[in-house]
PDB file of C-alpha atoms in Angstrom:
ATOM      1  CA  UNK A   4       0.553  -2.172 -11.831  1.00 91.00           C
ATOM      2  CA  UNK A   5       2.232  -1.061  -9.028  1.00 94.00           C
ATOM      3  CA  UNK A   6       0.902   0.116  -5.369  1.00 97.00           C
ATOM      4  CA  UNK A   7       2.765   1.826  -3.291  1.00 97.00           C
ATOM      5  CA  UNK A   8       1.207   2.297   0.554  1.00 97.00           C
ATOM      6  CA  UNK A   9       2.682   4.510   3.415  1.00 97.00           C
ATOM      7  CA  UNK A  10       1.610   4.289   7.020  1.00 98.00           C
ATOM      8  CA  UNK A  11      -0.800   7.128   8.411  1.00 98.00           C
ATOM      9  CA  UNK A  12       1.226   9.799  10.935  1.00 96.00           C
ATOM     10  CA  UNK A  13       3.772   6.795  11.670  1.00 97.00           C
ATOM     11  CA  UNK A  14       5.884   9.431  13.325  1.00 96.00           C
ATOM     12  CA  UNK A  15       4.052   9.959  16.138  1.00 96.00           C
ATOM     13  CA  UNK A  16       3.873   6.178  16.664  1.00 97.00           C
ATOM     14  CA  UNK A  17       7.569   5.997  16.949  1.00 96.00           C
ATOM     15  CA  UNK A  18       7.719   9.124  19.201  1.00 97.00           C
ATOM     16  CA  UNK A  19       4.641   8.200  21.231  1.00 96.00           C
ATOM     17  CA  UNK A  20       5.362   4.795  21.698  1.00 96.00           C
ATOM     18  CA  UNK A  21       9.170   4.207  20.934  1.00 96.00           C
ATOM     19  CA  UNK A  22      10.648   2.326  17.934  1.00 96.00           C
ATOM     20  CA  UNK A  23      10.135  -1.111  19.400  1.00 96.00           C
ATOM     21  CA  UNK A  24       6.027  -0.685  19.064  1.00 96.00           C
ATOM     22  CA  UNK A  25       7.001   1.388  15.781  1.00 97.00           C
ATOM     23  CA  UNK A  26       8.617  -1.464  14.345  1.00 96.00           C
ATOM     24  CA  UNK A  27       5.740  -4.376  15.630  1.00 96.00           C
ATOM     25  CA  UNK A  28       3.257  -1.950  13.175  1.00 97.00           C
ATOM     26  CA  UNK A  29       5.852  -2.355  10.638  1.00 97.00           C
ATOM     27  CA  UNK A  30       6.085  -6.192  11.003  1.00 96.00           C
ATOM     28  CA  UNK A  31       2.311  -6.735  11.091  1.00 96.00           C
ATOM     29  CA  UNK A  32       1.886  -4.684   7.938  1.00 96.00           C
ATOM     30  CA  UNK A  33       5.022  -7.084   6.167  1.00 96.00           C
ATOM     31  CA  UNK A  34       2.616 -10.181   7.537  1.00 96.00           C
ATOM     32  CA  UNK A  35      -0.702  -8.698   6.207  1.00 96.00           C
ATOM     33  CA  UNK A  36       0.927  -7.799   2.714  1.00 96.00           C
ATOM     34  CA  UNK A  37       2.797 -11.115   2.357  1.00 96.00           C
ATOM     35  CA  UNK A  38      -0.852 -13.254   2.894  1.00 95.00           C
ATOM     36  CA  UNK A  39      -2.964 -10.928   0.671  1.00 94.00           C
ATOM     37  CA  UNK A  40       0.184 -12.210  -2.047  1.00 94.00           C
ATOM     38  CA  UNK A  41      -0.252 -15.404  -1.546  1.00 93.00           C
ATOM     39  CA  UNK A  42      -3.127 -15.398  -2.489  1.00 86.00           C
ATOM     40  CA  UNK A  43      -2.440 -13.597  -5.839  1.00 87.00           C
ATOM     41  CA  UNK A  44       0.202 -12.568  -8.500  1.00 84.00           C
ATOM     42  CA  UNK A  45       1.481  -9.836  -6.073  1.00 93.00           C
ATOM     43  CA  UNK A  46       5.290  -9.176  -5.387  1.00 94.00           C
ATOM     44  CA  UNK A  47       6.112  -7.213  -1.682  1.00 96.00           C
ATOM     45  CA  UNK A  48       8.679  -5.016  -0.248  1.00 94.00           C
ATOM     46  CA  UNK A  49       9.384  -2.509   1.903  1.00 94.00           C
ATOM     47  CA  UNK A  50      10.206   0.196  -0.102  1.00 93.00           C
ATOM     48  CA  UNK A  51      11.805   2.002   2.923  1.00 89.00           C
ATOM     49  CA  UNK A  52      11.047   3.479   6.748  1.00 90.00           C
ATOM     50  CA  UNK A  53       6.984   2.855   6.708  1.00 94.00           C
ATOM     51  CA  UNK A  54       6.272   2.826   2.777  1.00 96.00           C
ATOM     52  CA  UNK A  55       6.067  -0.337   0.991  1.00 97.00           C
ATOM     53  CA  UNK A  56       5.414  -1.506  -2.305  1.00 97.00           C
ATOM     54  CA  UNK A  57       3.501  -4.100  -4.526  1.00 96.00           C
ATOM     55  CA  UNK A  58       3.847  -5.492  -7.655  1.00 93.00           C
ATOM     56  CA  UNK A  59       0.590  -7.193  -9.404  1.00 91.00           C
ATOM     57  CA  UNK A  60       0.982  -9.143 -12.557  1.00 86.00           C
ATOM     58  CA  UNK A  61      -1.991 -10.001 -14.849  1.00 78.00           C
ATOM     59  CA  UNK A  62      -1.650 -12.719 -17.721  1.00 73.00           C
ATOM     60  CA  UNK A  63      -2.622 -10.705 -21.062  1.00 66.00           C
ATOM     61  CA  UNK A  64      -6.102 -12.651 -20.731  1.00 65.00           C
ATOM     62  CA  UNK A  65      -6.590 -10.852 -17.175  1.00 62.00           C
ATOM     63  CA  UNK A  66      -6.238  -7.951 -18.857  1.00 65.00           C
ATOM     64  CA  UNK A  67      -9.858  -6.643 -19.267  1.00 70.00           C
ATOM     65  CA  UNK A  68     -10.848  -5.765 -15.709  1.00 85.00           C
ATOM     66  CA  UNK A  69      -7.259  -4.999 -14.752  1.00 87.00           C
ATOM     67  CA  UNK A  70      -7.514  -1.997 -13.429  1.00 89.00           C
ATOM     68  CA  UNK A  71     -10.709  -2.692 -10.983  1.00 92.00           C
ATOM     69  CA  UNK A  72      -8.880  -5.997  -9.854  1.00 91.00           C
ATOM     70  CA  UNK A  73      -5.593  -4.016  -9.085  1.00 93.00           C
ATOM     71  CA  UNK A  74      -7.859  -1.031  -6.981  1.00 96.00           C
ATOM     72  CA  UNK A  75     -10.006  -4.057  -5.600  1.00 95.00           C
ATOM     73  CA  UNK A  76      -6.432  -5.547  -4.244  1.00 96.00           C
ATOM     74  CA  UNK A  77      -5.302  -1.956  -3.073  1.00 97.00           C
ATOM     75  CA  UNK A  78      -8.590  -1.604  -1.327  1.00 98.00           C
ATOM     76  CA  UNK A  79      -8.376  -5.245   0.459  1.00 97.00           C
ATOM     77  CA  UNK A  80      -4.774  -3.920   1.861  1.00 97.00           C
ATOM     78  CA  UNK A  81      -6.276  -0.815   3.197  1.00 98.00           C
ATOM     79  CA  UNK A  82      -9.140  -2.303   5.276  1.00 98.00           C
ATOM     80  CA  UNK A  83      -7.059  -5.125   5.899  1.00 97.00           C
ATOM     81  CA  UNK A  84      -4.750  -2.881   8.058  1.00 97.00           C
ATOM     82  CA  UNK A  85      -7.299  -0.070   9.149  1.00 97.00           C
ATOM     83  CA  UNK A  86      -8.604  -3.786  10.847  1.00 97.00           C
ATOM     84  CA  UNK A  87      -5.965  -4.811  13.000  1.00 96.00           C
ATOM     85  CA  UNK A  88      -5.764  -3.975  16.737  1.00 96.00           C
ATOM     86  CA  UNK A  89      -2.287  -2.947  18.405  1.00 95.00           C
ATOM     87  CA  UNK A  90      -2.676  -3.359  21.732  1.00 93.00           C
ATOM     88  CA  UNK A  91      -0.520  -0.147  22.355  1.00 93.00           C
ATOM     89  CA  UNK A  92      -1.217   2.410  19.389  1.00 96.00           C
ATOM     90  CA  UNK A  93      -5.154   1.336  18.587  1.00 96.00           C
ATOM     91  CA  UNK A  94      -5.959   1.218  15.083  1.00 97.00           C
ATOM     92  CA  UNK A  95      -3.323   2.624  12.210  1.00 97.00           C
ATOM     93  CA  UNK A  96      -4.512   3.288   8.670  1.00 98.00           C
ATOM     94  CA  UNK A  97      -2.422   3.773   5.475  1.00 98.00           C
ATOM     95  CA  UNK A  98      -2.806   6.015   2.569  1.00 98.00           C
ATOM     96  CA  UNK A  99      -2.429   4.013  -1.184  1.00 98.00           C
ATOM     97  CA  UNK A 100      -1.185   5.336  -4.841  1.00 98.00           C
ATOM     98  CA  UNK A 101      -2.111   3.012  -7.505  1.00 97.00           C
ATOM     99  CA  UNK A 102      -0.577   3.299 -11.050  1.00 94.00           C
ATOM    100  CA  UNK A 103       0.105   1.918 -14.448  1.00 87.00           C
ATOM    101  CA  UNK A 104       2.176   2.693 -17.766  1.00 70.00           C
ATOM    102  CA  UNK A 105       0.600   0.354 -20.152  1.00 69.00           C
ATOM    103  CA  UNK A 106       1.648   2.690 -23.440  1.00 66.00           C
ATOM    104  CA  UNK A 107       5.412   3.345 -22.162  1.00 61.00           C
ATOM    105  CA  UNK A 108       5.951   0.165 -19.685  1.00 67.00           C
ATOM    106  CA  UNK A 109       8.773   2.630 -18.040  1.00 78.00           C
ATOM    107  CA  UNK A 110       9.193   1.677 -14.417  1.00 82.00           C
ATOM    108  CA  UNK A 111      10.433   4.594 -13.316  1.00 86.00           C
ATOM    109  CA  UNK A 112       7.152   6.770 -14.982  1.00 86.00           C
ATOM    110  CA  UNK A 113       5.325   4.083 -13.059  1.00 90.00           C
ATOM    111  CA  UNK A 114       6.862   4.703  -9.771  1.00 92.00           C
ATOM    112  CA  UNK A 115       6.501   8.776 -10.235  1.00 92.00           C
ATOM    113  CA  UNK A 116       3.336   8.045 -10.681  1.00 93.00           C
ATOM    114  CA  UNK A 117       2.491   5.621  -8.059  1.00 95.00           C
ATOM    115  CA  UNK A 118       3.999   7.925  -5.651  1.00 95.00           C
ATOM    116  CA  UNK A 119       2.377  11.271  -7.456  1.00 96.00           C
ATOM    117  CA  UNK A 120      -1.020   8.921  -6.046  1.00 97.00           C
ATOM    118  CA  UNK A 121       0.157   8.092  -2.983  1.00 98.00           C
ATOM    119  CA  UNK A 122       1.192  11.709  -2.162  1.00 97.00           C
ATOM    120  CA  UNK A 123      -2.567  13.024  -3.656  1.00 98.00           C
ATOM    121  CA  UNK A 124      -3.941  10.036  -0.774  1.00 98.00           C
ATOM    122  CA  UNK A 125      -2.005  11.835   1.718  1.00 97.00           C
ATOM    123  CA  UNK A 126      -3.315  15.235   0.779  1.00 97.00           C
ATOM    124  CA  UNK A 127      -6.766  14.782   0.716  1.00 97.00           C
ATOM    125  CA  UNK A 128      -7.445  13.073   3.829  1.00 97.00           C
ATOM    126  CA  UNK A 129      -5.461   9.760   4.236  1.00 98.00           C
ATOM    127  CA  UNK A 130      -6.450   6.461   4.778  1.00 98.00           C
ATOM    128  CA  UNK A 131      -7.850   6.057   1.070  1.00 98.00           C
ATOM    129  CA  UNK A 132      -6.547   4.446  -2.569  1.00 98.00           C
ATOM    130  CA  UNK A 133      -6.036   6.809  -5.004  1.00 98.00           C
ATOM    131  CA  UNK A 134      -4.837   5.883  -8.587  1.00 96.00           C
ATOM    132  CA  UNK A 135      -3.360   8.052 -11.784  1.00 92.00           C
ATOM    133  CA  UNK A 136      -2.411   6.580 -14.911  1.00 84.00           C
TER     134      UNK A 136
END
């Protein structure tokens, strides 16, 4: 499964409140993400400016309840960052795109559609998971 998460209106963060307090909302997202792995079979980047990326792995025994576990996780890194305080900016949210390509296992048709999701998140409101398969 991949997620793939994008900071709410970022922009105006960086042209509000300069690219120093820009880049503290980037760090504390890169701390969040990196504990909520930890915890789990999750890989992290920063997929690039304020969009970042996630990897989960299930063993083919995990495979059953896949799909809620990997929106469950997306979920937990939503309210996990619509939680956090900045002193300067308040509270940030981010929009999420969830997907999978079980039949094909094509990372790039996985990515499309990751970002297809995150792009529909964005759309309809922000600050929300949505997934496609």
């Amino acid at each position: 499964y991949l997620i793939m998460m994008d900071i709410d209106d970022f922009k105006k963060v960086n042209d509000t409140y300069g690219h120093d307090i820009g880049d503290l909302v980037l760090k504390e997202l890169s701390k969040m993400l990196l504990n909520i792995a930890k915890k789990r079979k999750i890989d992290v980047g920063r997929w690039g400016g304020e969009e970042f990326m996630a990897t989960v792995y299930f063993d083919s025994k995990d495979t059953k309840d896949s799909k809620e576990k990997v929106l469950g996780i997306a979920e937990e890194i939503r309210k996990s960052f619509e939680e956090i305080e900045f002193i300067e900016v308040g509270h940030k949210t981010v929009s999420v795109g969830v997907s999978c390509d079980k039949d094909s296992l094509n990372p790039d048709a996985v990515c499309t559609k990751a970002d297809q999701a995150l792009y529909k998140a964005k759309q309809t409101g922000k600050n929300k998971v949505v997934y496609m398969d």
